[in-house]
Amino acid sequence: MTSLLLTNIGSLVTNDPARGDLLGEIRDAALVMEGSRVAWVGPRTEAPAADGAVDLGGRAVIPGFVDSHAHLVFAGDRAEEFAARMTGTPYSAGGIRTTVAATRQATDEVLTANVGRLVTEMRRQGTTTVEIKSGYGLTVADEARALRIAGQFTDETTYLGAHVVPPEYADDPAADYVSLVTGPMLDAVAEHARWVDVFVERGAFDEDQARAILTAGQAKGLVARVHANQLGEGPGVQLACEVGAAAADHCTYLTDADVDALASTGVVAGLLPAVEFSTRSPYPDARRLVDAGVTVALATDCNPGSGYSSSMPLCIALAVREMHLTPAEALWSATAGGAASLRRTDVGHLTPGARADLAVLDAPSYLHLAYRPGVPLTTQTFLAGRPV
Ligand code: NIG
Ligand code: FE
């Protein structure tokens, strides 16, 4: 196994709570990788020798971003829908069906290439772990296909057969589609998915339907996560807490009882501010959640409808500017928070033993992620110890 020393790091974010501050920041630092793992971190002057060395010239190093919510398996785009929204047409769940139609018609090669393009885009910006959902197939074969393709790019694959009721079921009782999602479709996808998700919303799935889908997935060994409280207050967050989901994502409209439930159960609140940006909606109140003791993850929700951004730095900038997180809290939520959302202990931090997933920023510290919005600061991404 060869080792590589990264030295002359102006500021190293470790996310190691033992170092005192939230980010476990080390100034004038060094880091040694051995194979795919972090072997050592500390002050530059104390660094051990390694097989190779790279002088980073004072640049900052942060853990790779953990994007815990993305919908990447789709064809086509909805740029016209976005343009209409900017002149006043509200976002609704119905637009999902446009992408379902395009995705069903696409070949495996087109879908795979599209996911590959978006994952490459993410890696260039410093994302090293991404969750990828199905949800634009909505037939047994198309959902299984989406998850097979997603599995070529990540271990964090999520079955979202309950994204919306597809058009061919529009005239049937909703229970018929729920039976498909909890029966034959679940059987076909279970081996390809780690997670099960439901869009709990008016126009999508109600509380009872969502409970049936999440518990059916759990019975097959999948772990629950929920699209909750995106377009209005509703039962999603409470349901996520009731079934022991890893995460309740969106959390744009929360009651005090929702915030209490998240805090007391430890369900991670996934905040997706690129969606509020792209739908011109009020941002979720991240400050309220953090102050209540809720674990917050920031993620892109990259999808062709509600927000087509793959940029975790954009999410950080929005979380600081619009949602009142400190730059340190926002970076923590985009790394360690994402890892908590995905129940991963090997990523989201740079301490010995962690996977050597990191981003080098062309900036003296992580503060520049929010301070220089829209600027591509990531100059190098390492994934499991290898530059990508
Ligand atoms: O997370 N809310 C449901 N699903 C996506 C949007 C999907 C779409 O509009 O195509 C979301 O925002
Ligand atoms: Fe989503």
mmCIF file of C-alpha atoms and ligand atoms in Angstrom:
data_model
loop_
_atom_site.group_PDB
_atom_site.id
_atom_site.type_symbol
_atom_site.label_atom_id
_atom_site.label_comp_id
_atom_site.label_asym_id
_atom_site.label_seq_id
_atom_site.Cartn_x
_atom_site.Cartn_y
_atom_site.Cartn_z
ATOM 1 C CA MET A 1 0.000 0.000 0.000
ATOM 2 C CA THR A 2 1.473 3.376 -0.938
ATOM 3 C CA SER A 3 1.138 6.467 1.198
ATOM 4 C CA LEU A 4 0.727 10.064 0.085
ATOM 5 C CA LEU A 5 1.378 13.172 2.176
ATOM 6 C CA LEU A 6 -0.675 16.298 1.480
ATOM 7 C CA THR A 7 1.255 19.114 3.095
ATOM 8 C CA ASN A 8 1.128 22.896 3.414
ATOM 9 C CA ILE A 9 -2.641 22.779 3.912
ATOM 10 C CA GLY A 10 -3.713 26.273 5.015
ATOM 11 C CA SER A 11 -6.769 24.948 6.836
ATOM 12 C CA LEU A 12 -7.823 21.315 7.250
ATOM 13 C CA VAL A 13 -11.388 20.496 8.283
ATOM 14 C CA THR A 14 -11.457 17.100 10.007
ATOM 15 C CA ASN A 15 -14.932 17.155 11.615
ATOM 16 C CA ASP A 16 -13.245 15.498 14.589
ATOM 17 C CA PRO A 17 -15.245 16.537 17.677
ATOM 18 C CA ALA A 18 -12.271 15.675 19.889
ATOM 19 C CA ARG A 19 -10.468 18.750 18.518
ATOM 20 C CA GLY A 20 -12.785 21.146 20.297
ATOM 21 C CA ASP A 21 -14.522 23.202 17.623
ATOM 22 C CA LEU A 22 -17.389 21.938 15.455
ATOM 23 C CA LEU A 23 -15.194 21.360 12.406
ATOM 24 C CA GLY A 24 -12.052 20.124 14.150
ATOM 25 C CA GLU A 25 -10.097 22.614 12.070
ATOM 26 C CA ILE A 26 -6.282 22.437 11.939
ATOM 27 C CA ARG A 27 -4.349 25.430 10.550
ATOM 28 C CA ASP A 28 -1.054 24.876 8.685
ATOM 29 C CA ALA A 29 -1.832 21.184 8.511
ATOM 30 C CA ALA A 30 -0.898 17.977 6.753
ATOM 31 C CA LEU A 31 -2.699 14.735 5.994
ATOM 32 C CA VAL A 32 -1.358 11.305 5.091
ATOM 33 C CA MET A 33 -3.389 8.810 3.074
ATOM 34 C CA GLU A 34 -2.527 5.135 2.929
ATOM 35 C CA GLY A 35 -4.308 3.274 0.187
ATOM 36 C CA SER A 36 -7.966 4.277 0.392
ATOM 37 C CA ARG A 37 -7.857 5.523 3.987
ATOM 38 C CA VAL A 38 -6.727 8.507 6.003
ATOM 39 C CA ALA A 39 -3.727 7.418 8.048
ATOM 40 C CA TRP A 40 -2.706 10.625 9.854
ATOM 41 C CA VAL A 41 -3.771 14.273 10.258
ATOM 42 C CA GLY A 42 -2.098 17.029 12.260
ATOM 43 C CA PRO A 43 0.172 20.074 12.173
ATOM 44 C CA ARG A 44 2.405 20.245 9.081
ATOM 45 C CA THR A 45 5.572 20.361 11.150
ATOM 46 C CA GLU A 46 4.771 17.034 12.809
ATOM 47 C CA ALA A 47 3.854 15.085 9.677
ATOM 48 C CA PRO A 48 5.389 11.629 9.236
ATOM 49 C CA ALA A 49 7.240 10.678 6.046
ATOM 50 C CA ALA A 50 5.289 9.096 3.187
ATOM 51 C CA ASP A 51 6.007 7.503 -0.194
ATOM 52 C CA GLY A 52 4.971 10.677 -2.022
ATOM 53 C CA ALA A 53 4.187 14.283 -1.126
ATOM 54 C CA VAL A 54 2.088 17.074 -2.615
ATOM 55 C CA ASP A 55 2.511 20.697 -1.500
ATOM 56 C CA LEU A 56 -0.934 22.336 -1.531
ATOM 57 C CA GLY A 57 0.437 25.874 -1.277
ATOM 58 C CA GLY A 58 -1.778 26.929 1.620
ATOM 59 C CA ARG A 59 -5.039 25.728 0.099
ATOM 60 C CA ALA A 60 -7.852 24.418 2.287
ATOM 61 C CA VAL A 61 -8.830 20.747 2.499
ATOM 62 C CA ILE A 62 -12.300 19.619 3.564
ATOM 63 C CA PRO A 63 -14.016 16.229 3.767
ATOM 64 C CA GLY A 64 -15.707 15.358 0.473
ATOM 65 C CA PHE A 65 -19.330 16.452 0.403
ATOM 66 C CA VAL A 66 -21.920 13.792 1.239
ATOM 67 C CA ASP A 67 -24.967 14.538 -0.916
ATOM 68 C CA SER A 68 -27.699 12.528 0.806
ATOM 69 C CA HIS A 69 -30.560 13.273 -1.605
ATOM 70 C CA ALA A 70 -30.479 13.235 -5.409
ATOM 71 C CA HIS A 71 -32.677 12.033 -8.269
ATOM 72 C CA LEU A 72 -30.207 11.377 -11.091
ATOM 73 C CA VAL A 73 -31.798 8.596 -13.148
ATOM 74 C CA PHE A 74 -33.915 10.463 -15.667
ATOM 75 C CA ALA A 75 -34.051 11.603 -19.277
ATOM 76 C CA GLY A 76 -34.850 15.018 -20.702
ATOM 77 C CA ASP A 77 -35.170 18.239 -18.766
ATOM 78 C CA ARG A 78 -37.891 20.691 -17.732
ATOM 79 C CA ALA A 79 -36.276 24.015 -18.519
ATOM 80 C CA GLU A 80 -39.557 25.372 -19.918
ATOM 81 C CA GLU A 81 -41.326 24.482 -16.661
ATOM 82 C CA PHE A 82 -38.625 26.372 -14.765
ATOM 83 C CA ALA A 83 -39.042 29.400 -17.019
ATOM 84 C CA ALA A 84 -42.816 29.350 -16.495
ATOM 85 C CA ARG A 85 -42.279 29.160 -12.747
ATOM 86 C CA MET A 86 -40.159 32.277 -12.844
ATOM 87 C CA THR A 87 -43.134 34.120 -14.329
ATOM 88 C CA GLY A 88 -45.524 32.871 -11.674
ATOM 89 C CA THR A 89 -46.638 29.276 -12.353
ATOM 90 C CA PRO A 90 -46.327 27.437 -9.015
ATOM 91 C CA TYR A 91 -44.374 24.178 -8.634
ATOM 92 C CA SER A 92 -46.506 21.068 -8.197
ATOM 93 C CA ALA A 93 -45.837 17.350 -7.903
ATOM 94 C CA GLY A 94 -47.568 16.802 -11.265
ATOM 95 C CA GLY A 95 -44.490 17.832 -13.259
ATOM 96 C CA ILE A 96 -42.826 14.574 -12.234
ATOM 97 C CA ARG A 97 -44.999 12.765 -14.820
ATOM 98 C CA THR A 98 -43.306 14.703 -17.640
ATOM 99 C CA THR A 99 -39.961 13.231 -16.649
ATOM 100 C CA VAL A 100 -41.489 9.774 -16.151
ATOM 101 C CA ALA A 101 -42.645 9.769 -19.784
ATOM 102 C CA ALA A 102 -39.197 10.789 -21.068
ATOM 103 C CA THR A 103 -37.389 8.325 -18.794
ATOM 104 C CA ARG A 104 -39.502 5.339 -19.834
ATOM 105 C CA GLN A 105 -38.664 6.023 -23.482
ATOM 106 C CA ALA A 106 -34.911 6.342 -22.911
ATOM 107 C CA THR A 107 -32.486 3.498 -23.533
ATOM 108 C CA ASP A 108 -30.316 2.089 -20.728
ATOM 109 C CA GLU A 109 -27.322 3.698 -22.437
ATOM 110 C CA VAL A 110 -28.873 7.165 -22.390
ATOM 111 C CA LEU A 111 -29.883 6.890 -18.728
ATOM 112 C CA THR A 112 -26.483 5.543 -17.703
ATOM 113 C CA ALA A 113 -24.687 8.306 -19.570
ATOM 114 C CA ASN A 114 -26.906 10.919 -17.936
ATOM 115 C CA VAL A 115 -26.161 9.640 -14.435
ATOM 116 C CA GLY A 116 -22.465 9.464 -15.288
ATOM 117 C CA ARG A 117 -22.460 13.054 -16.499
ATOM 118 C CA LEU A 118 -24.132 14.303 -13.310
ATOM 119 C CA VAL A 119 -21.908 12.256 -10.992
ATOM 120 C CA THR A 120 -18.845 13.635 -12.803
ATOM 121 C CA GLU A 121 -20.252 17.147 -12.369
ATOM 122 C CA MET A 122 -20.676 16.452 -8.657
ATOM 123 C CA ARG A 123 -17.192 15.018 -8.211
ATOM 124 C CA ARG A 124 -15.649 18.099 -9.848
ATOM 125 C CA GLN A 125 -17.354 20.183 -7.173
ATOM 126 C CA GLY A 126 -16.081 18.010 -4.324
ATOM 127 C CA THR A 127 -18.905 15.532 -3.745
ATOM 128 C CA THR A 128 -17.572 12.067 -2.928
ATOM 129 C CA THR A 129 -20.712 10.272 -1.720
ATOM 130 C CA VAL A 130 -24.101 10.607 -3.386
ATOM 131 C CA GLU A 131 -27.427 8.960 -2.747
ATOM 132 C CA ILE A 132 -29.374 8.234 -5.949
ATOM 133 C CA LYS A 133 -33.116 7.585 -6.084
ATOM 134 C CA SER A 134 -35.322 5.859 -8.617
ATOM 135 C CA GLY A 135 -38.776 7.363 -9.069
ATOM 136 C CA TYR A 136 -39.033 8.324 -12.740
ATOM 137 C CA GLY A 137 -39.791 4.799 -13.972
ATOM 138 C CA LEU A 138 -42.835 3.806 -11.913
ATOM 139 C CA THR A 139 -43.262 0.402 -13.574
ATOM 140 C CA VAL A 140 -41.724 -2.781 -12.179
ATOM 141 C CA ALA A 141 -39.201 -2.963 -15.017
ATOM 142 C CA ASP A 142 -38.393 0.755 -15.111
ATOM 143 C CA GLU A 143 -37.868 1.086 -11.351
ATOM 144 C CA ALA A 144 -35.633 -2.008 -11.295
ATOM 145 C CA ARG A 145 -33.693 -0.619 -14.254
ATOM 146 C CA ALA A 146 -33.226 2.779 -12.566
ATOM 147 C CA LEU A 147 -31.826 1.150 -9.435
ATOM 148 C CA ARG A 148 -29.532 -1.158 -11.388
ATOM 149 C CA ILE A 149 -28.127 1.880 -13.162
ATOM 150 C CA ALA A 150 -27.836 3.889 -9.941
ATOM 151 C CA GLY A 151 -25.954 0.977 -8.376
ATOM 152 C CA GLN A 152 -23.200 1.392 -10.962
ATOM 153 C CA PHE A 153 -22.390 4.758 -9.388
ATOM 154 C CA THR A 154 -23.174 4.460 -5.670
ATOM 155 C CA ASP A 155 -24.002 2.070 -2.826
ATOM 156 C CA GLU A 156 -26.617 4.546 -1.597
ATOM 157 C CA THR A 157 -29.514 3.548 -3.839
ATOM 158 C CA THR A 158 -33.074 4.483 -2.899
ATOM 159 C CA TYR A 159 -36.305 2.939 -4.114
ATOM 160 C CA LEU A 160 -38.806 5.740 -4.770
ATOM 161 C CA GLY A 161 -41.561 3.865 -6.587
ATOM 162 C CA ALA A 162 -43.867 6.076 -4.502
ATOM 163 C CA HIS A 163 -42.855 9.326 -6.167
ATOM 164 C CA VAL A 164 -46.272 9.996 -7.757
ATOM 165 C CA VAL A 165 -49.087 7.788 -9.020
ATOM 166 C CA PRO A 166 -48.250 7.223 -12.701
ATOM 167 C CA PRO A 167 -50.765 8.223 -15.393
ATOM 168 C CA GLU A 168 -51.850 4.662 -16.228
ATOM 169 C CA TYR A 169 -53.188 4.343 -12.650
ATOM 170 C CA ALA A 170 -54.834 7.773 -12.593
ATOM 171 C CA ASP A 171 -58.371 6.412 -12.955
ATOM 172 C CA ASP A 172 -57.927 3.524 -10.488
ATOM 173 C CA PRO A 173 -58.158 3.634 -6.709
ATOM 174 C CA ALA A 174 -54.772 4.833 -5.406
ATOM 175 C CA ALA A 175 -54.609 1.592 -3.409
ATOM 176 C CA ASP A 176 -54.002 -0.298 -6.656
ATOM 177 C CA TYR A 177 -50.736 1.516 -7.309
ATOM 178 C CA VAL A 178 -49.735 1.221 -3.639
ATOM 179 C CA SER A 179 -50.244 -2.552 -3.958
ATOM 180 C CA LEU A 180 -47.867 -2.614 -6.913
ATOM 181 C CA VAL A 181 -45.280 -0.527 -5.032
ATOM 182 C CA THR A 182 -45.445 -2.730 -1.921
ATOM 183 C CA GLY A 183 -45.705 -5.997 -3.894
ATOM 184 C CA PRO A 184 -44.191 -6.923 -7.253
ATOM 185 C CA MET A 185 -42.236 -3.682 -7.669
ATOM 186 C CA LEU A 186 -40.648 -3.983 -4.238
ATOM 187 C CA ASP A 187 -39.777 -7.631 -4.925
ATOM 188 C CA ALA A 188 -38.065 -6.641 -8.161
ATOM 189 C CA VAL A 189 -36.018 -3.792 -6.699
ATOM 190 C CA ALA A 190 -35.171 -4.982 -3.179
ATOM 191 C CA GLU A 191 -31.817 -6.495 -4.133
ATOM 192 C CA HIS A 192 -30.755 -3.260 -5.839
ATOM 193 C CA ALA A 193 -31.777 -0.769 -3.136
ATOM 194 C CA ARG A 194 -30.533 0.128 0.318
ATOM 195 C CA TRP A 195 -33.277 2.642 1.107
ATOM 196 C CA VAL A 196 -37.042 3.081 0.620
ATOM 197 C CA ASP A 197 -38.526 6.567 0.224
ATOM 198 C CA VAL A 198 -42.008 8.058 -0.252
ATOM 199 C CA PHE A 199 -43.088 11.521 -1.398
ATOM 200 C CA VAL A 200 -45.640 12.372 1.308
ATOM 201 C CA GLU A 201 -47.549 15.341 -0.090
ATOM 202 C CA ARG A 202 -50.853 16.490 -1.493
ATOM 203 C CA GLY A 203 -50.853 15.224 -5.073
ATOM 204 C CA ALA A 204 -48.484 12.372 -4.160
ATOM 205 C CA PHE A 205 -49.042 9.924 -1.238
ATOM 206 C CA ASP A 206 -50.975 10.339 1.995
ATOM 207 C CA GLU A 207 -49.966 9.227 5.464
ATOM 208 C CA ASP A 208 -51.580 5.762 5.416
ATOM 209 C CA GLN A 209 -50.270 4.946 1.954
ATOM 210 C CA ALA A 210 -46.801 6.123 2.927
ATOM 211 C CA ARG A 211 -46.817 4.086 6.143
ATOM 212 C CA ALA A 212 -47.749 0.957 4.177
ATOM 213 C CA ILE A 213 -44.959 1.549 1.650
ATOM 214 C CA LEU A 214 -42.258 2.353 4.199
ATOM 215 C CA THR A 215 -43.078 -0.616 6.427
ATOM 216 C CA ALA A 216 -43.239 -2.974 3.430
ATOM 217 C CA GLY A 217 -39.776 -1.782 2.428
ATOM 218 C CA GLN A 218 -38.501 -2.221 5.970
ATOM 219 C CA ALA A 219 -39.833 -5.787 6.012
ATOM 220 C CA LYS A 220 -37.602 -6.435 2.981
ATOM 221 C CA GLY A 221 -34.568 -5.020 4.769
ATOM 222 C CA LEU A 222 -34.603 -1.508 3.298
ATOM 223 C CA VAL A 223 -34.172 1.496 5.566
ATOM 224 C CA ALA A 224 -36.724 4.312 5.391
ATOM 225 C CA ARG A 225 -36.238 7.928 4.377
ATOM 226 C CA VAL A 226 -39.072 10.319 3.565
ATOM 227 C CA HIS A 227 -39.830 13.342 1.372
ATOM 228 C CA ALA A 228 -41.607 15.319 4.069
ATOM 229 C CA ASN A 229 -43.284 18.694 4.479
ATOM 230 C CA GLN A 230 -41.995 20.177 1.221
ATOM 231 C CA LEU A 231 -44.992 22.109 -0.088
ATOM 232 C CA GLY A 232 -46.915 22.577 3.146
ATOM 233 C CA GLU A 233 -47.324 21.272 6.670
ATOM 234 C CA GLY A 234 -48.307 17.612 6.729
ATOM 235 C CA PRO A 235 -47.779 14.186 8.272
ATOM 236 C CA GLY A 236 -44.427 13.365 6.638
ATOM 237 C CA VAL A 237 -42.068 14.343 9.436
ATOM 238 C CA GLN A 238 -44.117 12.644 12.151
ATOM 239 C CA LEU A 239 -44.365 9.503 10.039
ATOM 240 C CA ALA A 240 -40.598 9.478 9.471
ATOM 241 C CA CYS A 241 -40.118 9.667 13.238
ATOM 242 C CA GLU A 242 -42.750 6.992 13.890
ATOM 243 C CA VAL A 243 -41.204 4.406 11.542
ATOM 244 C CA GLY A 244 -37.616 5.139 12.582
ATOM 245 C CA ALA A 245 -36.541 6.613 9.242
ATOM 246 C CA ALA A 246 -32.955 7.775 8.850
ATOM 247 C CA ALA A 247 -34.037 11.108 7.428
ATOM 248 C CA ALA A 248 -36.956 13.423 6.782
ATOM 249 C CA ASP A 249 -35.984 15.527 3.798
ATOM 250 C CA HIS A 250 -37.213 18.975 2.731
ATOM 251 C CA CYS A 251 -38.704 20.076 6.098
ATOM 252 C CA THR A 252 -39.714 23.388 4.581
ATOM 253 C CA TYR A 253 -42.953 23.724 6.583
ATOM 254 C CA LEU A 254 -42.662 22.476 10.172
ATOM 255 C CA THR A 255 -44.808 22.789 13.274
ATOM 256 C CA ASP A 256 -43.235 22.999 16.718
ATOM 257 C CA ALA A 257 -44.330 19.386 17.254
ATOM 258 C CA ASP A 258 -42.435 18.350 14.100
ATOM 259 C CA VAL A 259 -39.264 20.027 15.345
ATOM 260 C CA ASP A 260 -39.662 18.358 18.750
ATOM 261 C CA ALA A 261 -40.183 14.955 17.126
ATOM 262 C CA LEU A 262 -37.026 15.315 15.013
ATOM 263 C CA ALA A 263 -35.015 16.381 18.043
ATOM 264 C CA SER A 264 -36.241 13.595 20.300
ATOM 265 C CA THR A 265 -35.990 10.741 17.782
ATOM 266 C CA GLY A 266 -32.701 11.765 16.164
ATOM 267 C CA VAL A 267 -34.170 11.551 12.660
ATOM 268 C CA VAL A 268 -31.935 13.710 10.455
ATOM 269 C CA ALA A 269 -33.594 16.719 8.815
ATOM 270 C CA GLY A 270 -32.400 16.954 5.215
ATOM 271 C CA LEU A 271 -32.582 20.527 3.936
ATOM 272 C CA LEU A 272 -32.484 21.073 0.176
ATOM 273 C CA PRO A 273 -32.208 24.811 -0.435
ATOM 274 C CA ALA A 274 -31.542 24.554 -4.170
ATOM 275 C CA VAL A 275 -35.212 23.526 -4.395
ATOM 276 C CA GLU A 276 -36.454 26.640 -2.634
ATOM 277 C CA PHE A 277 -34.136 28.665 -4.855
ATOM 278 C CA SER A 278 -35.486 27.048 -8.041
ATOM 279 C CA THR A 279 -39.127 27.067 -6.998
ATOM 280 C CA ARG A 280 -38.934 30.554 -5.462
ATOM 281 C CA SER A 281 -40.231 29.238 -2.144
ATOM 282 C CA PRO A 282 -39.493 30.178 1.437
ATOM 283 C CA TYR A 283 -36.330 28.510 2.731
ATOM 284 C CA PRO A 284 -36.556 25.992 5.593
ATOM 285 C CA ASP A 285 -35.630 27.397 8.990
ATOM 286 C CA ALA A 286 -32.298 25.715 9.554
ATOM 287 C CA ARG A 287 -31.503 27.915 12.546
ATOM 288 C CA ARG A 288 -34.629 26.783 14.381
ATOM 289 C CA LEU A 289 -33.723 23.128 13.770
ATOM 290 C CA VAL A 290 -30.097 23.386 14.858
ATOM 291 C CA ASP A 291 -31.049 25.409 17.934
ATOM 292 C CA ALA A 292 -33.553 22.697 18.869
ATOM 293 C CA GLY A 293 -30.819 20.054 18.700
ATOM 294 C CA VAL A 294 -31.888 18.471 15.389
ATOM 295 C CA THR A 295 -29.164 16.948 13.202
ATOM 296 C CA VAL A 296 -29.290 18.780 9.879
ATOM 297 C CA ALA A 297 -27.989 17.500 6.540
ATOM 298 C CA LEU A 298 -27.662 19.707 3.471
ATOM 299 C CA ALA A 299 -28.190 18.046 0.095
ATOM 300 C CA THR A 300 -28.818 19.110 -3.491
ATOM 301 C CA ASP A 301 -31.990 17.116 -4.373
ATOM 302 C CA CYS A 302 -30.571 17.365 -7.903
ATOM 303 C CA ASN A 303 -33.525 16.586 -10.198
ATOM 304 C CA PRO A 304 -34.915 17.994 -13.456
ATOM 305 C CA GLY A 305 -38.009 19.531 -11.850
ATOM 306 C CA SER A 306 -37.802 21.214 -8.481
ATOM 307 C CA GLY A 307 -34.077 22.034 -8.570
ATOM 308 C CA TYR A 308 -31.522 21.041 -11.201
ATOM 309 C CA SER A 309 -28.321 21.855 -9.354
ATOM 310 C CA SER A 310 -25.593 19.356 -8.469
ATOM 311 C CA SER A 311 -23.726 21.927 -6.389
ATOM 312 C CA MET A 312 -23.144 21.367 -2.692
ATOM 313 C CA PRO A 313 -21.229 24.688 -2.499
ATOM 314 C CA LEU A 314 -24.409 26.434 -3.714
ATOM 315 C CA CYS A 315 -26.364 24.709 -0.923
ATOM 316 C CA ILE A 316 -23.806 25.885 1.616
ATOM 317 C CA ALA A 317 -23.950 29.463 0.372
ATOM 318 C CA LEU A 318 -27.761 29.443 0.524
ATOM 319 C CA ALA A 319 -27.789 27.840 3.977
ATOM 320 C CA VAL A 320 -25.551 30.618 5.288
ATOM 321 C CA ARG A 321 -27.129 33.551 3.457
ATOM 322 C CA GLU A 322 -30.787 32.537 3.593
ATOM 323 C CA MET A 323 -31.121 29.957 6.385
ATOM 324 C CA HIS A 324 -28.909 31.514 9.039
ATOM 325 C CA LEU A 325 -26.439 28.708 9.572
ATOM 326 C CA THR A 326 -22.873 29.734 10.309
ATOM 327 C CA PRO A 327 -20.391 28.781 7.570
ATOM 328 C CA ALA A 328 -19.060 26.095 9.928
ATOM 329 C CA GLU A 329 -22.526 24.651 10.584
ATOM 330 C CA ALA A 330 -23.319 24.644 6.871
ATOM 331 C CA LEU A 331 -20.119 22.798 5.970
ATOM 332 C CA TRP A 332 -20.689 20.316 8.807
ATOM 333 C CA SER A 333 -24.207 19.636 7.512
ATOM 334 C CA ALA A 334 -22.912 19.132 3.960
ATOM 335 C CA THR A 335 -20.348 16.552 5.120
ATOM 336 C CA ALA A 336 -20.885 14.980 8.555
ATOM 337 C CA GLY A 337 -24.617 15.739 8.433
ATOM 338 C CA GLY A 338 -24.943 13.962 5.096
ATOM 339 C CA ALA A 339 -23.055 10.989 6.500
ATOM 340 C CA ALA A 340 -25.449 10.870 9.474
ATOM 341 C CA SER A 341 -28.388 10.960 7.074
ATOM 342 C CA LEU A 342 -26.951 7.949 5.232
ATOM 343 C CA ARG A 343 -25.912 6.269 8.500
ATOM 344 C CA ARG A 344 -22.309 6.168 7.350
ATOM 345 C CA THR A 345 -19.393 6.373 9.763
ATOM 346 C CA ASP A 346 -16.594 5.999 7.197
ATOM 347 C CA VAL A 347 -17.232 9.267 5.338
ATOM 348 C CA GLY A 348 -17.984 12.891 6.218
ATOM 349 C CA HIS A 349 -14.862 13.321 8.340
ATOM 350 C CA LEU A 350 -11.080 13.198 7.929
ATOM 351 C CA THR A 351 -9.762 11.315 10.907
ATOM 352 C CA PRO A 352 -7.461 8.277 10.826
ATOM 353 C CA GLY A 353 -9.356 5.288 9.452
ATOM 354 C CA ALA A 354 -11.876 7.335 7.465
ATOM 355 C CA ARG A 355 -12.164 6.825 3.722
ATOM 356 C CA ALA A 356 -9.765 9.279 2.094
ATOM 357 C CA ASP A 357 -12.517 11.330 0.433
ATOM 358 C CA LEU A 358 -11.634 15.001 0.321
ATOM 359 C CA ALA A 359 -11.792 18.202 -1.647
ATOM 360 C CA VAL A 360 -8.973 20.692 -2.111
ATOM 361 C CA LEU A 361 -10.243 24.276 -2.333
ATOM 362 C CA ASP A 362 -8.462 27.061 -4.162
ATOM 363 C CA ALA A 363 -8.985 29.200 -1.056
ATOM 364 C CA PRO A 364 -7.282 29.636 2.313
ATOM 365 C CA SER A 365 -10.259 28.289 4.278
ATOM 366 C CA TYR A 366 -13.711 26.720 3.998
ATOM 367 C CA LEU A 367 -15.257 30.137 4.754
ATOM 368 C CA HIS A 368 -14.792 30.960 1.084
ATOM 369 C CA LEU A 369 -17.474 28.401 0.136
ATOM 370 C CA ALA A 370 -20.119 30.842 1.360
ATOM 371 C CA TYR A 371 -18.058 34.008 0.964
ATOM 372 C CA ARG A 372 -17.428 33.430 -2.787
ATOM 373 C CA PRO A 373 -20.766 32.014 -4.003
ATOM 374 C CA GLY A 374 -20.887 30.718 -7.548
ATOM 375 C CA VAL A 375 -17.091 30.459 -7.843
ATOM 376 C CA PRO A 376 -15.761 26.954 -8.661
ATOM 377 C CA LEU A 377 -13.319 26.662 -5.761
ATOM 378 C CA THR A 378 -12.784 22.894 -5.805
ATOM 379 C CA THR A 379 -9.502 22.260 -7.626
ATOM 380 C CA GLN A 380 -9.043 18.595 -6.781
ATOM 381 C CA THR A 381 -11.223 15.823 -5.413
ATOM 382 C CA PHE A 382 -9.820 12.614 -3.904
ATOM 383 C CA LEU A 383 -12.098 9.581 -3.727
ATOM 384 C CA ALA A 384 -10.893 6.684 -1.578
ATOM 385 C CA GLY A 385 -7.361 8.037 -1.780
ATOM 386 C CA ARG A 386 -7.323 8.554 -5.555
ATOM 387 C CA PRO A 387 -7.556 11.841 -7.449
ATOM 388 C CA VAL A 388 -10.649 11.947 -9.666
HETATM 389 O O1 NIG B 1 -37.530 16.142 -4.144
HETATM 390 N N1 NIG B 1 -40.559 16.185 -4.184
HETATM 391 C C1 NIG B 1 -40.506 15.225 -4.915
HETATM 392 N N2 NIG B 1 -39.520 14.918 -5.765
HETATM 393 C C2 NIG B 1 -38.542 15.842 -6.209
HETATM 394 C C3 NIG B 1 -39.003 16.631 -7.361
HETATM 395 C C4 NIG B 1 -39.108 15.807 -8.563
HETATM 396 C C5 NIG B 1 -39.547 16.536 -9.788
HETATM 397 O O2 NIG B 1 -40.160 17.621 -9.742
HETATM 398 O O3 NIG B 1 -39.268 15.936 -10.856
HETATM 399 C C6 NIG B 1 -38.091 16.709 -5.052
HETATM 400 O O4 NIG B 1 -38.275 17.933 -5.056
HETATM 401 FE FE FE B 2 -36.274 14.747 -3.708
#
